Amino acid sequence: MARPRRSRAAEALAALLLVLSAACGSRLPESDFEGGTRTTSAPEAGPIRVGIITSATSPVGGNAFTGPRDGAKAYFEHLNARGGVGGRPVEVRLCDDGGSGVGNNECVHRLIDEDRVVALVATTALDYAGASRVSRAGVPDIGGQPIGAAYDTWPHLYGVYGSLAPRRGTVGWDGQLYGGTEVYRYFKREHGARTAAVVSYNQSASAAYARLVERGLKAEGYEVITEQVDFALPNFRAVAADLKDRGADLVFDAIDGHGNARLCAALDEAGVRLTAKVTNVQNWTSTVADDYKDAPRCRNALWATGSSRNFEDIGHAAVREFRDATDGLDTHSQWQVEGWAAARWFTDAARSCADTGVTRACVDAWMSRSQDYTAGGLLLPVRFAHLPEPPGTRRACLSVARWQDGRGWVTQGDMDGTCFVVPQLSYTP
């Protein structure tokens, strides 16, 4: 059974709020990419070439987007050491788009038209300006992170969390996307939470995301406390004092990572005790002890939710394979797991085409049929559909982990069984 979950496109905004407007560069004219670009085949001999586009040097920061790339690279290195696909190695071509629309279009042009990659894998782009070009060329984009709306807009693009939208060149359904309330339902049902705070900056994108979280919480019957701080001079101590007085169970936020660390420090200083300080998959990393070194109580109240299996779950065979292959990395993250899963997804598609030819068209055809894909249990079942109308409710599952000093991220229940039937709320991406 398909298990859609809360929109990760909306969730990803929380970590990117402060730079999206400034970072989106102008788009190169589509005419710059015309001429011999609609081919759907790739060379049949030698290595199988794939491309990975990453906003590695974006205005967000050097490490903000590199997790999926690193996970995918590690998978392909692991694969090639074992013979590749039918004896053919996978050759990875990397492109850093710099976090701009111009740079993204240049990466698309180079990888598709010059390097002639069979597919893109684990795309993680701040401004995916070249998405329409990828779609028109019939190049499958496999397991990309839905930072924007591209994966709910264009055919041939297969985001790592799936999509139910028509994907005919317009966003979602009449410009609206939909996400569920399963995260809020989880804390209400499993931990008895009743009062939730949402902390944001006095900045338009931050405030917009905070309103979306507030809507979801209210739909689940929470009393919601809204706290807004000045972006330039945030007074987190005042926020902490208010939350202590009002007895908040949960804290959600629409602020950046540095702001989160400062907020946690203020909560500790004020003696606030929470059921959970909830974060998202992008902040689900092994660096928590350092990032929150000044807030031990808040640090141990950090919870993360997502749609992939906890990278600490080495008792699971697929996670153990990932960890063994990435043992040399300085840090681990959930986005690395999802990049690894994207590379495995491409590999499964390529293997299905090995006898007839690993072409763009063959890989894309396999992808369009790959319903309920899990990458060996690393992902919640991923589904692609073209529903003419948005769903009113859906059964949605989620992966949940809690940080504990000395143990790292500790899984809270089986993600395949932590499921709820929840309403789907619209939002404008």
XYZ file of C-alpha atoms in Angstrom:
429
model
C 0.000 0.000 0.000
C 1.335 3.431 -0.860
C 2.226 5.558 2.112
C 2.559 9.233 1.240
C 3.800 11.454 4.001
C 4.047 15.092 4.976
C 5.559 17.090 2.157
C 9.319 17.196 2.525
C 9.380 20.025 0.003
C 7.651 22.199 2.581
C 9.783 20.790 5.381
C 13.019 21.572 3.574
C 12.072 25.236 3.585
C 12.787 25.374 7.298
C 16.525 25.067 6.723
C 16.660 27.324 3.678
C 14.279 30.122 4.540
C 16.747 32.925 4.833
C 18.487 32.570 1.478
C 15.964 31.278 -1.023
C 14.857 34.635 -2.368
C 18.351 36.041 -2.645
C 19.951 32.882 -3.964
C 17.619 32.196 -6.883
C 19.530 33.421 -9.896
C 18.128 34.358 -13.260
C 17.435 31.576 -15.718
C 19.249 31.219 -19.005
C 16.974 31.378 -22.043
C 15.762 27.972 -23.122
C 17.042 28.781 -26.603
C 20.556 28.423 -25.215
C 19.938 24.707 -24.904
C 18.194 23.924 -28.168
C 19.670 21.717 -30.807
C 20.158 17.976 -30.590
C 19.079 17.717 -26.957
C 16.050 15.444 -27.158
C 17.897 12.201 -27.565
C 16.893 9.410 -25.184
C 19.838 7.078 -25.665
C 23.322 6.874 -24.261
C 26.483 5.089 -25.427
C 26.087 1.318 -25.170
C 29.726 0.415 -24.468
C 32.095 1.263 -21.665
C 31.093 2.895 -18.390
C 27.519 3.839 -17.591
C 27.609 7.581 -17.020
C 25.410 9.367 -14.470
C 25.343 12.972 -13.274
C 24.947 14.440 -9.802
C 23.998 18.117 -9.497
C 24.604 19.656 -6.077
C 24.473 23.230 -4.796
C 27.726 22.538 -2.992
C 28.896 26.161 -2.867
C 25.508 27.760 -2.425
C 24.844 30.829 -0.257
C 23.363 28.477 2.348
C 26.822 27.141 3.196
C 29.357 24.620 2.011
C 27.893 21.525 3.690
C 24.171 22.251 3.461
C 23.512 20.233 0.308
C 26.351 17.718 0.017
C 24.863 14.802 1.994
C 22.898 13.203 -0.880
C 25.876 13.613 -3.229
C 28.242 11.952 -0.771
C 25.843 9.080 -0.160
C 25.337 8.468 -3.884
C 29.080 8.620 -4.615
C 29.749 6.123 -1.842
C 27.174 3.729 -3.273
C 28.621 3.848 -6.773
C 32.156 3.312 -5.445
C 30.830 0.348 -3.466
C 29.048 -0.957 -6.564
C 32.057 -0.592 -8.864
C 34.272 -2.460 -6.406
C 31.877 -5.384 -6.912
C 31.780 -5.326 -10.687
C 29.367 -2.495 -11.492
C 26.270 -3.251 -13.573
C 26.778 -6.346 -15.703
C 30.523 -5.761 -15.632
C 30.223 -2.085 -16.584
C 31.346 0.475 -13.998
C 29.202 3.486 -13.221
C 31.054 6.708 -13.993
C 29.902 9.664 -11.915
C 30.070 13.196 -13.304
C 29.645 15.859 -10.631
C 28.448 19.421 -11.157
C 28.232 22.182 -8.552
C 25.609 24.713 -9.655
C 26.601 27.237 -6.977
C 23.016 27.527 -5.767
C 21.931 29.729 -8.705
C 19.488 29.228 -11.547
C 22.170 30.142 -14.078
C 24.574 27.621 -12.623
C 21.895 24.953 -12.533
C 21.059 25.417 -16.205
C 24.750 25.218 -17.033
C 25.057 21.944 -15.109
C 22.031 20.509 -16.900
C 23.438 21.513 -20.276
C 26.858 20.061 -19.564
C 25.697 16.768 -18.115
C 22.898 16.074 -20.592
C 24.256 17.464 -23.853
C 28.024 17.226 -23.447
C 28.591 14.347 -21.025
C 25.461 12.557 -22.253
C 24.626 10.980 -18.919
C 22.033 8.226 -18.825
C 20.380 9.745 -15.740
C 20.730 12.290 -12.992
C 20.908 10.888 -9.465
C 20.405 12.483 -6.024
C 19.961 16.017 -7.359
C 20.097 18.544 -4.501
C 19.649 22.020 -5.955
C 18.685 25.247 -4.260
C 17.205 26.533 -7.540
C 16.389 23.713 -9.958
C 15.986 26.074 -12.901
C 16.961 23.399 -15.427
C 14.226 20.947 -14.404
C 12.063 21.620 -17.456
C 15.070 21.035 -19.703
C 15.783 17.701 -18.009
C 12.160 16.677 -18.483
C 12.007 17.639 -22.155
C 15.172 15.683 -22.851
C 13.567 12.580 -21.340
C 16.411 12.157 -18.868
C 15.292 10.374 -15.698
C 16.192 12.312 -12.547
C 16.217 9.702 -9.791
C 15.934 10.238 -6.058
C 16.355 14.007 -5.987
C 15.603 16.108 -2.918
C 12.353 18.124 -3.314
C 13.693 21.460 -2.090
C 11.409 23.241 -4.555
C 8.361 22.147 -6.547
C 10.122 20.608 -9.587
C 9.456 17.004 -8.571
C 5.736 17.770 -8.313
C 5.726 19.550 -11.690
C 7.640 17.685 -14.401
C 7.481 14.167 -15.846
C 10.694 12.090 -15.820
C 11.648 13.588 -12.445
C 11.415 11.070 -9.605
C 11.890 12.676 -6.201
C 13.125 10.521 -3.348
C 9.735 10.773 -1.558
C 7.496 10.214 -4.575
C 4.635 12.352 -5.870
C 0.897 11.991 -6.415
C 0.620 15.185 -8.512
C -0.249 15.110 -12.256
C 3.268 16.378 -13.179
C 2.307 17.807 -16.559
C 4.369 20.974 -16.392
C 2.343 22.862 -13.795
C 2.859 22.746 -10.043
C 0.776 20.210 -8.141
C -2.935 20.801 -8.453
C -3.702 24.339 -9.673
C -0.475 25.579 -8.130
C -1.093 23.948 -4.749
C 0.801 21.130 -3.064
C -0.485 19.041 -0.180
C 1.056 17.609 2.957
C -0.193 15.574 5.876
C -0.227 16.102 9.632
C 1.279 12.778 10.681
C 4.197 14.319 12.584
C 1.825 16.304 14.807
C -0.465 13.292 15.170
C 2.500 11.177 16.271
C 3.485 13.407 19.182
C -0.124 13.815 20.227
C -0.942 10.086 20.156
C 2.377 8.647 21.321
C 3.510 11.268 23.840
C 0.379 13.114 24.897
C 1.559 16.491 23.625
C -1.115 19.177 23.686
C 0.674 22.523 23.476
C 3.139 23.330 20.690
C 5.219 26.414 19.965
C 6.310 27.566 16.526
C 9.318 29.896 16.451
C 10.053 31.997 13.363
C 11.911 35.073 12.198
C 10.219 38.308 11.105
C 11.101 37.383 7.531
C 8.540 36.490 4.863
C 9.631 32.947 4.017
C 10.196 32.075 7.668
C 6.783 33.423 8.635
C 5.086 31.577 5.762
C 6.552 28.225 6.791
C 5.601 28.888 10.408
C 1.997 29.505 9.352
C 1.971 26.144 7.546
C 3.186 24.353 10.678
C 0.632 26.246 12.760
C -2.185 25.113 10.459
C -1.128 21.498 10.766
C -0.899 21.671 14.535
C -4.312 23.273 14.858
C -5.804 20.643 12.555
C -4.600 18.069 15.082
C -6.153 19.959 17.995
C -3.060 21.523 19.545
C -2.983 24.763 21.451
C -0.439 26.698 19.411
C 1.953 29.339 20.710
C 3.531 31.496 18.029
C 6.837 33.209 18.718
C 8.501 35.553 16.251
C 11.955 37.066 16.725
C 13.876 39.713 14.855
C 16.166 38.175 12.258
C 18.994 40.625 12.878
C 18.765 40.676 16.694
C 16.750 37.653 17.840
C 15.802 37.681 21.524
C 15.678 33.951 22.194
C 15.780 34.498 25.945
C 12.381 36.212 25.791
C 11.020 33.314 23.747
C 12.366 30.787 26.255
C 10.864 32.649 29.198
C 7.449 32.777 27.524
C 7.516 29.088 26.610
C 8.374 28.177 30.184
C 5.481 30.271 31.512
C 3.020 28.769 29.028
C 4.102 25.159 29.439
C 4.903 24.196 25.848
C 5.252 20.448 25.214
C 6.783 20.719 21.743
C 8.822 23.290 19.869
C 8.859 23.479 16.077
C 10.797 26.138 14.262
C 11.201 28.028 11.006
C 14.719 29.260 11.678
C 18.218 28.301 10.542
C 20.623 25.862 12.197
C 22.632 28.540 14.004
C 19.428 30.076 15.327
C 18.265 26.668 16.520
C 21.443 26.181 18.543
C 20.993 29.613 20.137
C 17.321 28.908 20.833
C 18.219 25.628 22.517
C 20.839 27.347 24.653
C 18.239 29.908 25.752
C 15.741 27.144 26.571
C 18.333 25.407 28.740
C 19.252 28.640 30.493
C 15.596 29.284 31.297
C 15.084 25.759 32.600
C 12.512 24.819 29.955
C 11.744 21.092 29.879
C 10.193 19.874 26.645
C 8.697 16.642 25.435
C 10.472 17.308 22.146
C 12.329 19.937 20.176
C 11.387 18.694 16.708
C 13.688 19.013 13.715
C 13.686 17.609 10.173
C 15.670 15.199 8.041
C 18.229 17.778 6.920
C 19.360 18.277 10.526
C 19.395 14.537 11.284
C 23.183 14.275 11.478
C 25.942 12.876 13.657
C 27.201 16.385 14.496
C 24.506 17.171 17.065
C 26.842 16.972 20.058
C 29.034 19.710 18.580
C 26.219 21.774 17.068
C 24.331 21.924 20.383
C 27.297 21.764 22.763
C 25.943 24.652 24.876
C 22.485 23.109 25.378
C 22.707 19.600 26.862
C 19.083 19.447 28.073
C 17.593 20.713 24.821
C 20.048 18.564 22.857
C 18.690 15.459 24.541
C 15.143 16.566 23.707
C 15.892 16.708 19.966
C 13.666 14.519 17.817
C 13.888 14.091 14.051
C 11.229 12.825 11.669
C 11.571 11.725 8.070
C 10.874 9.074 5.461
C 14.045 6.976 5.576
C 15.523 4.490 8.016
C 17.755 5.888 10.767
C 21.423 5.789 9.766
C 22.196 4.495 13.272
C 20.107 1.318 12.756
C 23.059 -0.943 11.964
C 20.987 -3.982 12.898
C 19.200 -3.536 9.566
C 21.119 -5.093 6.671
C 20.724 -2.183 4.254
C 21.815 0.370 6.871
C 24.766 -1.806 7.879
C 25.890 -1.979 4.246
C 25.696 1.820 4.012
C 27.645 2.337 7.234
C 30.337 -0.180 6.323
C 30.843 1.489 2.941
C 30.961 4.994 4.436
C 33.113 4.182 7.437
C 35.759 6.617 6.222
C 33.458 9.649 6.300
C 33.974 12.112 9.138
C 30.240 12.456 9.759
C 27.037 10.646 8.847
C 23.607 12.017 8.037
C 20.150 10.998 6.958
C 20.594 12.829 3.652
C 23.581 10.580 2.934
C 21.310 7.562 3.422
C 18.829 9.032 0.949
C 21.571 9.738 -1.595
C 22.769 6.140 -1.218
C 19.169 4.956 -1.742
C 18.870 7.100 -4.895
C 22.012 5.520 -6.344
C 20.719 2.056 -5.528
C 17.439 2.963 -7.224
C 19.249 3.911 -10.431
C 21.288 0.709 -10.233
C 18.184 -1.457 -9.956
C 16.754 0.310 -13.014
C 20.015 -0.089 -14.965
C 20.230 -3.794 -14.158
C 16.745 -4.290 -15.572
C 18.010 -2.788 -18.836
C 21.342 -4.600 -19.018
C 20.239 -7.086 -21.685
C 18.603 -4.581 -24.021
C 20.801 -1.538 -23.354
C 21.079 0.903 -20.460
C 19.471 3.888 -22.148
C 17.631 6.903 -20.866
C 14.374 5.576 -22.241
C 14.754 2.123 -20.676
C 15.747 3.479 -17.262
C 12.883 5.979 -17.352
C 10.368 3.277 -18.272
C 11.504 1.163 -15.326
C 11.298 4.147 -12.999
C 7.743 4.918 -14.032
C 6.802 1.375 -12.988
C 8.777 1.287 -9.734
C 5.869 1.694 -7.343
C 6.412 1.189 -3.617
C 10.194 1.134 -4.015
C 12.124 0.969 -0.703
C 15.822 0.572 -1.651
C 16.031 -2.601 0.388
C 14.127 -1.089 3.290
C 15.971 2.248 3.499
C 12.937 4.254 2.326
C 9.289 4.199 3.149
C 7.515 2.813 0.046
C 7.736 5.441 -2.685
C 4.878 5.885 -5.114
C 4.406 7.956 -8.251
C 0.878 8.632 -9.445
C -0.920 11.190 -11.566
C -4.024 11.839 -9.515
C -6.414 14.303 -11.180
C -7.526 15.635 -7.792
C -5.554 16.007 -4.573
C -6.313 13.458 -1.844
C -8.373 14.620 1.118
C -6.785 12.159 3.533
C -3.949 9.662 3.228
C -2.355 6.912 5.253
C 1.101 8.250 6.026
C 4.030 6.659 7.819
C 7.116 8.257 9.299
C 10.543 7.470 10.628
C 11.244 8.923 14.074
C 14.451 9.146 16.089
C 15.535 10.867 19.286
C 19.017 12.097 20.152
C 20.571 10.718 23.350
C 24.093 11.590 24.449
C 26.323 8.546 24.309
C 23.945 6.687 21.974
C 23.315 9.105 19.130
C 20.022 8.981 17.246
C 17.834 6.272 18.764
C 14.993 4.968 16.611
C 11.517 5.303 18.083
C 9.404 2.462 16.710
C 9.372 0.792 13.304
C 8.860 3.302 10.512
C 6.783 0.791 8.522
C 4.300 0.598 11.392
C 4.275 4.199 12.622
C 1.382 5.213 10.384
C -1.709 7.411 10.620
C -4.616 8.364 8.407
C -4.349 12.151 8.333
C -5.824 15.116 6.462
C -3.893 16.628 3.555
C -3.532 20.397 3.816
C -2.821 22.610 0.834
C 0.025 25.111 0.624
C 1.584 27.290 -2.029
C 5.223 26.337 -2.678
